Coordinates of C-alpha atoms and ligand atoms in Angstrom, one line a residue:
X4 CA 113.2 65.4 74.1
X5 CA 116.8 66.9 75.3
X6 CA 119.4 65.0 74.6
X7 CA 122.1 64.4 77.5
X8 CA 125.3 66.5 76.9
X9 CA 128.9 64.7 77.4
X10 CA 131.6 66.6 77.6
X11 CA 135.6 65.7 76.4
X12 CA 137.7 67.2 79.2
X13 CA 140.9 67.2 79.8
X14 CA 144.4 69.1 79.2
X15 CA 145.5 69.2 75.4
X16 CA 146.8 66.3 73.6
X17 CA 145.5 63.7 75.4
X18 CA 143.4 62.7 72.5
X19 CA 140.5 64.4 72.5
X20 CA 139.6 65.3 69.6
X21 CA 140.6 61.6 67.9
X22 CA 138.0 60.3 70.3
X23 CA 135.2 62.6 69.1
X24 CA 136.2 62.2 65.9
X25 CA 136.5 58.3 66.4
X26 CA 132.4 58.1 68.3
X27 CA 130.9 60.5 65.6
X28 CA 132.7 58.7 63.0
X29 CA 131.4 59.7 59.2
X30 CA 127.8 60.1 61.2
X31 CA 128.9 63.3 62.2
X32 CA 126.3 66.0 62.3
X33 CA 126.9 69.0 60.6
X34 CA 126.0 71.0 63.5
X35 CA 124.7 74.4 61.1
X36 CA 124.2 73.8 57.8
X37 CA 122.6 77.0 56.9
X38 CA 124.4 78.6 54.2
X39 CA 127.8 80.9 54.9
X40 CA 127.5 79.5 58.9
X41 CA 131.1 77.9 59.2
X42 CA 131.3 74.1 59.7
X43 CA 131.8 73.6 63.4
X44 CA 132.9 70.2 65.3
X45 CA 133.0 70.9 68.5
X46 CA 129.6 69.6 68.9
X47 CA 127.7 66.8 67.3
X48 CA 125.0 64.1 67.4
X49 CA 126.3 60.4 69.0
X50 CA 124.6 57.3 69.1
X51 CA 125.2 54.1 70.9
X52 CA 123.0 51.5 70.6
X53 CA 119.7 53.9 70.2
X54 CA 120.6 56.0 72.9
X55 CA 121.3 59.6 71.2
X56 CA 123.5 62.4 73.4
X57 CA 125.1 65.3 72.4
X58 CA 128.9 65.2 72.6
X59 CA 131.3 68.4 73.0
X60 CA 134.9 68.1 72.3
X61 CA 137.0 70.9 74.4
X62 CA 140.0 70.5 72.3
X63 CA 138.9 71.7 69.4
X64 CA 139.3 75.2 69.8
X65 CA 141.9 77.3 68.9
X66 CA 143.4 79.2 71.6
X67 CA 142.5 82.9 72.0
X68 CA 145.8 84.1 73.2
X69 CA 148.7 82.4 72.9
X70 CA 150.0 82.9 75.9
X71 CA 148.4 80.9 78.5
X72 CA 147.3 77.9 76.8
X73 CA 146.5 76.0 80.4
X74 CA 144.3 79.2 81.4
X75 CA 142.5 79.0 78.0
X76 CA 141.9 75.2 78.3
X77 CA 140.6 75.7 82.1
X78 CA 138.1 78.0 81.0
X79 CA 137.1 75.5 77.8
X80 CA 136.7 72.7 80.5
X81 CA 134.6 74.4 82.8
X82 CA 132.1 75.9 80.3
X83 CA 131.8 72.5 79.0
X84 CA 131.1 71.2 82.5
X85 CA 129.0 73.7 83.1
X86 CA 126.8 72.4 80.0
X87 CA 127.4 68.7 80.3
X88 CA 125.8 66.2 82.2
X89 CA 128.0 63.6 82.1
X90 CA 132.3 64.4 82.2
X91 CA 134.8 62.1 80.4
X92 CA 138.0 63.3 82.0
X93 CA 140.5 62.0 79.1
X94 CA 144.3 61.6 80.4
X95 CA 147.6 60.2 78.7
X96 CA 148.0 56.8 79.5
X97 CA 151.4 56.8 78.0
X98 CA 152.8 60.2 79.6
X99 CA 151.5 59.1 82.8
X100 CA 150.2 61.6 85.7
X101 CA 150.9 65.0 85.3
X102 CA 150.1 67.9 87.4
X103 CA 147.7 69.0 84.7
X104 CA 145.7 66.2 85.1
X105 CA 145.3 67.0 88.8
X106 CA 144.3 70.7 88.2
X107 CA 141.6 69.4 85.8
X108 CA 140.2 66.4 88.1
X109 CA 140.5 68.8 91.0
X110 CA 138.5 71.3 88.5
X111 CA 136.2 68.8 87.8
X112 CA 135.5 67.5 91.4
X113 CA 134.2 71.3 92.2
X114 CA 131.2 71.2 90.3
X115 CA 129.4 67.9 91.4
X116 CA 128.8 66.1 88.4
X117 CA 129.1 62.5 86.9
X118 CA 132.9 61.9 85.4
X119 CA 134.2 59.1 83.7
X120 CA 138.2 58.9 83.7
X121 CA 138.9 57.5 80.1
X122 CA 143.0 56.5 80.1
X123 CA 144.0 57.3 76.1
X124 CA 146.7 55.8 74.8
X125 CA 146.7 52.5 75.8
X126 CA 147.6 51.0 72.3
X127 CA 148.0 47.4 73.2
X128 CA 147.4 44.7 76.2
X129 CA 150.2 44.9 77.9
X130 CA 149.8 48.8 78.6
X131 CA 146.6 48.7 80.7
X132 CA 148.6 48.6 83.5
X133 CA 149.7 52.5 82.8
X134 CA 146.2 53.0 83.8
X135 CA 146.1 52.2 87.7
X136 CA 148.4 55.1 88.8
X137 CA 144.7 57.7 87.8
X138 CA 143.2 56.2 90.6
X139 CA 145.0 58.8 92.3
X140 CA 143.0 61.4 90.9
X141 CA 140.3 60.6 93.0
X142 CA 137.9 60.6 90.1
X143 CA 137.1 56.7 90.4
X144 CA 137.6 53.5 87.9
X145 CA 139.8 54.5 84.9
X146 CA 138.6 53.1 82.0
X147 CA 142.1 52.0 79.2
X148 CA 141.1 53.3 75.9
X149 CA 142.9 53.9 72.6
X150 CA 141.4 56.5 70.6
X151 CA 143.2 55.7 67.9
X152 CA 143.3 51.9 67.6
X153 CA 139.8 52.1 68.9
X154 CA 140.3 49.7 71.7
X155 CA 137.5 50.2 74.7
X156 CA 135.0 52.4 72.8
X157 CA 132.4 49.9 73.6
X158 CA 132.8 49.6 77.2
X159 CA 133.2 53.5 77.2
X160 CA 130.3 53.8 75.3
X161 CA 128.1 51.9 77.6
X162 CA 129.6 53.5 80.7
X163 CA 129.2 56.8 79.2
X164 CA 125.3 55.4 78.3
X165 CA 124.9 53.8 81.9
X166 CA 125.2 57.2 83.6
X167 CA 122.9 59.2 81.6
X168 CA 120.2 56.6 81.3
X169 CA 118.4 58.4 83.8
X170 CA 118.0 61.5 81.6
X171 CA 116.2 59.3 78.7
X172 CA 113.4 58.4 81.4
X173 CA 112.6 61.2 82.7
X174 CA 108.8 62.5 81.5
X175 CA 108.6 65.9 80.9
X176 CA 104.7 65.0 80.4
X177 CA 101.7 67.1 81.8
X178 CA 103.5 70.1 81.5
X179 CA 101.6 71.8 78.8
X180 CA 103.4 75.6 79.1
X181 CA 105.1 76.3 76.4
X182 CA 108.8 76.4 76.5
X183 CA 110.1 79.5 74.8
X184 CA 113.8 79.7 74.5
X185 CA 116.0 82.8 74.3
X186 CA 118.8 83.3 72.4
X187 CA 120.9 86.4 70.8
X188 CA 124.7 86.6 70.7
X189 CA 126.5 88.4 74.0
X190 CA 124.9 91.4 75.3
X191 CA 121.8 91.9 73.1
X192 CA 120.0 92.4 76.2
X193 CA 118.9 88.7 76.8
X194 CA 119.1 89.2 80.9
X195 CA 117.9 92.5 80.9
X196 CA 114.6 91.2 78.7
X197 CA 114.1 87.9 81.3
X198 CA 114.4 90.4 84.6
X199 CA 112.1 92.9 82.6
X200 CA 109.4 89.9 82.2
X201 CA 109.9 89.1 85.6
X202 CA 109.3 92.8 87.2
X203 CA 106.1 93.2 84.8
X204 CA 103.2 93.2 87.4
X205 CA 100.9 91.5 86.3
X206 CA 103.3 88.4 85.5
X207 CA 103.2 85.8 87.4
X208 CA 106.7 84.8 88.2
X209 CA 108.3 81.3 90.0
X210 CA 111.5 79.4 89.2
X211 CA 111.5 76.1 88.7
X212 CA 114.8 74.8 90.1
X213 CA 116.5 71.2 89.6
X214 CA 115.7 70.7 85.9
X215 CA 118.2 68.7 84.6
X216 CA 120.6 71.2 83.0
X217 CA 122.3 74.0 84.8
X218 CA 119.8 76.6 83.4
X219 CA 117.1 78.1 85.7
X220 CA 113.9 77.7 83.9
X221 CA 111.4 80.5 84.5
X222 CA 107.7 80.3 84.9
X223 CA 105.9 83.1 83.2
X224 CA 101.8 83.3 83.2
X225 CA 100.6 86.1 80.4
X226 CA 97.4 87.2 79.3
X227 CA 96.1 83.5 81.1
X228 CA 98.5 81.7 79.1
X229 CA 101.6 79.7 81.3
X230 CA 105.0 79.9 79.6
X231 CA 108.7 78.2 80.5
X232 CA 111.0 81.0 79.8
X233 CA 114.4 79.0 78.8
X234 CA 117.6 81.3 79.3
X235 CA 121.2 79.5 80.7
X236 CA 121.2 81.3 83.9
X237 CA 123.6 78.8 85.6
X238 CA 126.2 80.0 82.9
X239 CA 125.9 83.5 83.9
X240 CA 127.5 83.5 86.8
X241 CA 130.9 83.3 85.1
X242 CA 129.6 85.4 82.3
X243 CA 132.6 87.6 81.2
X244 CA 134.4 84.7 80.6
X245 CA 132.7 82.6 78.6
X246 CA 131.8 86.0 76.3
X247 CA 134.8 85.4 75.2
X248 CA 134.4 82.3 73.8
X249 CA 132.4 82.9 70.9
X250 CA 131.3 79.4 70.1
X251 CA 130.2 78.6 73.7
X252 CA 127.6 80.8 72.9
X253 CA 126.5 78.7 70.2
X254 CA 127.0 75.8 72.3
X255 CA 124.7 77.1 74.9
X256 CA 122.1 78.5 72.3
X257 CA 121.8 75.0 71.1
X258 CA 121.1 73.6 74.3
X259 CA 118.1 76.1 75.2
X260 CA 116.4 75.7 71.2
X261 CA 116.3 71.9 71.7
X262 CA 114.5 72.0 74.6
X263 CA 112.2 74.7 73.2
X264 CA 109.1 74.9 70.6
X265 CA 109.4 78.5 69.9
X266 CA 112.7 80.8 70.0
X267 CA 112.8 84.0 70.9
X268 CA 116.0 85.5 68.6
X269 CA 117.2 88.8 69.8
X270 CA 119.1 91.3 68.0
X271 CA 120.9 94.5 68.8
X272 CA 118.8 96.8 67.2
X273 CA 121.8 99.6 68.1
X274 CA 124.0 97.4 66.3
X275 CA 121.7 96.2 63.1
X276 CA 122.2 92.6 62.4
X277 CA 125.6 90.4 62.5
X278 CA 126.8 87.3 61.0
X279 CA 126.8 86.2 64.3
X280 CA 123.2 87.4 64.5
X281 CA 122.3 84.9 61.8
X282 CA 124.2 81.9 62.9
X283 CA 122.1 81.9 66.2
X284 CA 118.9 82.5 64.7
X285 CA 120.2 79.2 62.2
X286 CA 120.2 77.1 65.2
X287 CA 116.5 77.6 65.1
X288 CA 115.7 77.4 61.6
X289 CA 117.8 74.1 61.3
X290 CA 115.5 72.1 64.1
X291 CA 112.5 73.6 62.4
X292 CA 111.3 75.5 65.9
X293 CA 109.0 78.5 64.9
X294 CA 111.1 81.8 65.6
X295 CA 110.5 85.9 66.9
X296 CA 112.8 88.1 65.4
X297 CA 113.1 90.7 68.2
X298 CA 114.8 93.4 67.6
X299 CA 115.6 95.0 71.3
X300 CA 117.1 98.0 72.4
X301 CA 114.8 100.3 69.9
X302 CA 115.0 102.9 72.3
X303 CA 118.7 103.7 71.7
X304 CA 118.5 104.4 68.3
X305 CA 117.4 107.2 66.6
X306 CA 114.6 106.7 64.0
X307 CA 113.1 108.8 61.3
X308 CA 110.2 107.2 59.5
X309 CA 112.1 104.6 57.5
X310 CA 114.4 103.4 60.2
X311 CA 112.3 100.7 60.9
X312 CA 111.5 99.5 57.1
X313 CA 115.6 99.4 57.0
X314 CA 116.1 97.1 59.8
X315 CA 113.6 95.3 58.2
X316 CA 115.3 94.5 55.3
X317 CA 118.7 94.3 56.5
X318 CA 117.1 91.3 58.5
X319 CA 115.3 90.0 55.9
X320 CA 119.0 90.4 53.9
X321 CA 121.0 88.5 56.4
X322 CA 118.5 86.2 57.6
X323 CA 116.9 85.4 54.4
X324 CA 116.7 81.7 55.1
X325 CA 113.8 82.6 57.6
X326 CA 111.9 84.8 56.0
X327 CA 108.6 83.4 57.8
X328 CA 109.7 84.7 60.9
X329 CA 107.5 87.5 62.7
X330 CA 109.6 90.4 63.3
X331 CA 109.2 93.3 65.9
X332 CA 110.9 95.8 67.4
X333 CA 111.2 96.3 71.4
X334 CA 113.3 97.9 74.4
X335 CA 114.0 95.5 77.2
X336 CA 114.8 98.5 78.8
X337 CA 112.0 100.3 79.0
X338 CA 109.6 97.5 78.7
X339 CA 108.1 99.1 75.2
X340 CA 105.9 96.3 73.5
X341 CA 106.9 93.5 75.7
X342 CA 103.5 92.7 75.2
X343 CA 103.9 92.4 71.5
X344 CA 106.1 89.4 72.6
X345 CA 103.5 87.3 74.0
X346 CA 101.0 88.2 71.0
X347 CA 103.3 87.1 68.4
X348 CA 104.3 83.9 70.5
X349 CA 100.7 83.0 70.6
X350 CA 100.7 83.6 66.8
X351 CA 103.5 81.5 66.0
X352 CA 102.3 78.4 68.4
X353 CA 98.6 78.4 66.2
X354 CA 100.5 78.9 63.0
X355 CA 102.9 75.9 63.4
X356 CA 99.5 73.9 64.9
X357 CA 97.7 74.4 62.4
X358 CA 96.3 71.5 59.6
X359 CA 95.1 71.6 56.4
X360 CA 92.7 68.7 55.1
X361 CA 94.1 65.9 52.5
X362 CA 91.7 67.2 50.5
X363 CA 92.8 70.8 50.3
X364 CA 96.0 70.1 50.1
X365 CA 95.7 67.9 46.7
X366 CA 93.4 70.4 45.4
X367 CA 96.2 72.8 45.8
X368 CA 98.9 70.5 44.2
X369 CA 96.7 70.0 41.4
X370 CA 96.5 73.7 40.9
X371 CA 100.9 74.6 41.9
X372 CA 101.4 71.6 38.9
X373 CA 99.6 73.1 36.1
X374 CA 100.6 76.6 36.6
X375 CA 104.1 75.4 36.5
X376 CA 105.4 72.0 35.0
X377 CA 107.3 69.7 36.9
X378 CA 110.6 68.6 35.7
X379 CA 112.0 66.1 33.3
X380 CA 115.1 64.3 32.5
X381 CA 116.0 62.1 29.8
X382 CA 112.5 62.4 28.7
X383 CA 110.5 60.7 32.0
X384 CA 108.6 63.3 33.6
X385 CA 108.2 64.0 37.6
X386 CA 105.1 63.2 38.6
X387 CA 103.5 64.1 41.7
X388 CA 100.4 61.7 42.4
X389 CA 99.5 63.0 46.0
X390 CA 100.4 64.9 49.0
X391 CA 99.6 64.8 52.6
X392 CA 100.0 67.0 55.8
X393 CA 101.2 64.4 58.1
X394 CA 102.5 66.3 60.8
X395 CA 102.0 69.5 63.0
X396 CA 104.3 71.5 65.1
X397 CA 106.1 72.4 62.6
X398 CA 103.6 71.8 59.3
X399 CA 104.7 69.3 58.0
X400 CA 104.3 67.7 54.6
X401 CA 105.1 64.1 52.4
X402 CA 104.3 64.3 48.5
X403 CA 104.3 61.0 46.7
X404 CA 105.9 61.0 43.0
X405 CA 107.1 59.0 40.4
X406 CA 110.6 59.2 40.6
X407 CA 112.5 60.9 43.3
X408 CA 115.6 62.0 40.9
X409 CA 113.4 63.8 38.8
X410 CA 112.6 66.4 41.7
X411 CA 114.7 69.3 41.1
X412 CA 115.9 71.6 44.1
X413 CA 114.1 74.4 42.6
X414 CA 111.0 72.7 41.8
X415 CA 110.6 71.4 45.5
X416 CA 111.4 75.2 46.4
X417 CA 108.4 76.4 44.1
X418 CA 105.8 73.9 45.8
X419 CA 107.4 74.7 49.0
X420 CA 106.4 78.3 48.9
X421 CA 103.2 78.0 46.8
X422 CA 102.1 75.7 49.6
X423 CA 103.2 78.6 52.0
X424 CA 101.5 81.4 50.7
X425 CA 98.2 79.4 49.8
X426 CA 97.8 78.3 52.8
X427 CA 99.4 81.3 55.0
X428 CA 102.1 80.0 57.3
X429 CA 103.9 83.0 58.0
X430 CA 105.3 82.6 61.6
X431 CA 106.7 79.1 61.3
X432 CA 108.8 76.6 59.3
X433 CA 107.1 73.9 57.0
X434 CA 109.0 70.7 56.4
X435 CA 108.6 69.1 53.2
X436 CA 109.7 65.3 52.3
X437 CA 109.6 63.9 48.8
X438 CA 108.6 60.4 48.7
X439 CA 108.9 57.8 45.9
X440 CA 105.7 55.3 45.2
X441 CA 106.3 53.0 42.1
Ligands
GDP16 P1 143.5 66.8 72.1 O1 144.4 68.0 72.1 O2 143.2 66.3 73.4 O3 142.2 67.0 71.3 O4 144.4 65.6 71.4 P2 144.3 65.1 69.9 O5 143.1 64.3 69.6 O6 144.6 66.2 69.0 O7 145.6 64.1 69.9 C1 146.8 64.5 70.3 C2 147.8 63.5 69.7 O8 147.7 62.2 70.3 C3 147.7 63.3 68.2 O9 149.0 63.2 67.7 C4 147.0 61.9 68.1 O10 147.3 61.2 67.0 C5 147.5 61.2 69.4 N1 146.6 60.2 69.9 C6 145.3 60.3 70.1 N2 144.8 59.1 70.5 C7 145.8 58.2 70.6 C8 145.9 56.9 70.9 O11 144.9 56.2 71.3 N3 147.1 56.3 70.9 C9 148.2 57.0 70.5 N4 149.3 56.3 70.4 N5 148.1 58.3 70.1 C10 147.0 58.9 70.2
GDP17 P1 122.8 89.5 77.5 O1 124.3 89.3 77.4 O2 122.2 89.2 76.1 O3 122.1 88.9 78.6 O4 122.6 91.1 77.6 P2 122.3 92.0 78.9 O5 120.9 91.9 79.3 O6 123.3 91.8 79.9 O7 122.4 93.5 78.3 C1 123.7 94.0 77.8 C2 123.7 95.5 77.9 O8 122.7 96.1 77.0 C3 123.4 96.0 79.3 O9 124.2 97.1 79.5 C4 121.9 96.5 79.2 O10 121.7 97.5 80.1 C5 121.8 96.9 77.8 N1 120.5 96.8 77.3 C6 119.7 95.7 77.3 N2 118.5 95.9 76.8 C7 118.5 97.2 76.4 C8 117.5 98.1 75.7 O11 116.4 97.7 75.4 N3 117.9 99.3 75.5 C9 119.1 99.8 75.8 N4 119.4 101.1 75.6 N5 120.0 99.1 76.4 C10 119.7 97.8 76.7

């Protein structure tokens, strides 16, 4: 289920970032923790009372020029509106009204969405009353919180809940298409793949307006099969701006995979493949969602017969945390092997679905253990008394043992793959949990 996005807003030094900081708390979620992707916080998990939403902090990014730091923070703000469905527009409670503070509630106002006015700063009692003069921003109640003492987190907290309450009721049942998002850094051909799909005859094309986020969901029919084609359209309107905001694109890829069960990753194939390449496709391999390496603008580049066998392993290089991901090779532009798409969607979807019996699996374990001995330390052995497919969508898989200290990384890693190839899941990401039973 998608969480609800909040978004920080509001000029710099108001206190943003000490509020994130302050609701995340030592909680926060790592947002990418595959290996060599940098260590973001501008977006993480929050919880309040067992409601989860997804919290964006617009003051934690560095200026791209210098110069206009009020232009730079406008264009922060309204991305993250864009996203969000819920605004807390932070002010100073202790500087007081500033014409700042108008630009951004006038900003805010614009884009029909639910705010919250959150005054920072307020430190102590007998300060609350620096809070009245932001009714005259016109954005309603404001609410007196210190960020830093942590006075009125609670009541912000359950304001911030109250307003997107709606969002954790809504049924996104007996809608059995499969939602396919797509992602790819700036200009890997992402629009020119969705409006290729779209002019394809024999697709069956509607849009499917009012969903809950910005984005236009696109109904796709192939081969018999429906599909919900997830792109963020409503961000493209402004699209030369937020290009140039690098980790708004990782913001927005975010959003698309959690709504998603597979991912479509594009790649410049003109280019060969980026760092940037392989923190997207992470985004996918971190929630488990089955992944298409697609490889698009094929037509550009010119190929002698190993071409292809090189992009293939620079991929496999880079991206060698997914290495069960399906790779092909397409133009958007000319519409070569679109169809390949579709195939290899299919593929992926049975792949991730499928289950292997109790039985099979221990009968596999039986065989992984005494080709290779588990571990020991300070003379007590791992032992592995059984294992289980418990879930599908992705695979995954609970083993019961002895002692879970005794489980090495590397040993989990060699039952890991043994289970892979024995049982062929290329296309999709297993999960695999460690369990103690005395
Ligand atoms: P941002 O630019 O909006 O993200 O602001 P920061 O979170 O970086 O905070 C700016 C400054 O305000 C820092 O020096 C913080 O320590 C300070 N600050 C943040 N919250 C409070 C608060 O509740 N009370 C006081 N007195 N200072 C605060
Ligand atoms: P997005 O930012 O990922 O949505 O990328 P766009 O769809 O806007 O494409 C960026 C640029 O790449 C445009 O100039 C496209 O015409 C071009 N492009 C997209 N797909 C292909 C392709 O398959 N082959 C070639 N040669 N160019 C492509």
């Amino acid at each position: 289920m998608p969480k609800p996005i909040v978004a920080v807003v509001g000029r710099p030094n108001v206190g943003k970032s000490t509020l994130f900081n302050k609701l995340v708390g030592e909680r926060i979620a790592i947002v990418e923790d595959t290996p060599g992707v940098t260590r973001d916080r501008i977006i993480a998990d929050a919880e309040w009372q067992n409601h989860h939403f997804t919290l964006i902090d617009t003051g934690g990014i560095e200026p791209h020029t210098k110069d206009d730091i009020l232009l730079q923070m406008r264009v922060q703000a309204e991305v993250a509106i864009d996203m969000a469905d819920l605004i807390v527009l932070m002010v100073d409670g202790r500087e007081g009204m500033t014409s700042s503070d108008l630009e951004v509630a006038n900003m805010i106002r614009k884009h029909d969405k639910d705010v919250l006015l959150a005054v920072n700063k307020v430190d102590s009692r007998n300060l609350e009353n620096n809070a009245y003069e932001f009714y005259n921003l016109g954005i309603g109640e404001p609410l007196a919180i210190s960020a830093e003492q942590g006075l009125g987190l609670g009541d912000l907290l359950d304001e911030i809940i109250n307003h997107v309450k709606r969002y954790y009721d809504e049924e996104e049942t007996d809608d059995d298409r499969l939602k396919v998002a797509v992602i790819g850094k700036p200009n890997v051909g992402k629009s020119t793949l969705i409006n290729k799909i779209l002019g394809e005859e024999r697709l069956i094309v509607s849009d499917i307006p009012g969903t809950t986020r910005d984005a236009v969901d696109t109904s796709v029919r192939y081969d018999g099969e429906d599909y919900v084609l997830i792109d963020t359209a409503g961000l493209r309107r402004k699209k030369k701006i937020y290009e140039d905001i690098e980790r708004y694109s990782i913001v927005r890829a975010i959003a698309a995979v959690e709504r998603s069960q597979v991912v479509l990753v594009l790649i410049d194939g003109s280019q060969g493949v980026t760092e940037q390449d392989a923190k997207i496709a992470g985004i996918a391999h971190n929630r488990s969602i089955p992944s298409i390496i697609i490889v698009n603008k094929w037509d550009a580049v010119e190929k002698d017969n190993k071409t292809m066998k090189k992009m293939e392993d620079d991929i496999r290089d880079a991206l060698s945390f997914m290495d069960y991901a399906p790779i092909i090779f397409i133009s958007a532009k000319t519409g070569q092997r679109l169809g390949k798409i579709f195939e290899t969607i299919e593929f992926v979807k049975s792949q991730s679905a499928k289950r292997i019996t109790t039985g099979k699996v221990n009968e596999a374990l039986a065989e992984f253990v005494m080709m290779k001995q588990p571990p020991s330390k300070h003379g007590r052995r791992l032992k592995l008394y059984y294992a289980s497919q418990v879930a599908i969508n992705p695979p995954t898989f609970v083993v019961f043992v002895n002692d879970t200290t005794l489980v090495h990384f590397s040993y989990q890693r060699y039952l890991e793959n043994k289970l892979r190839e024995t049982f062929d899941f290329f296309g999709t990401p297993i999960r695999f949990f460690v369990r103690e039973r005395k």
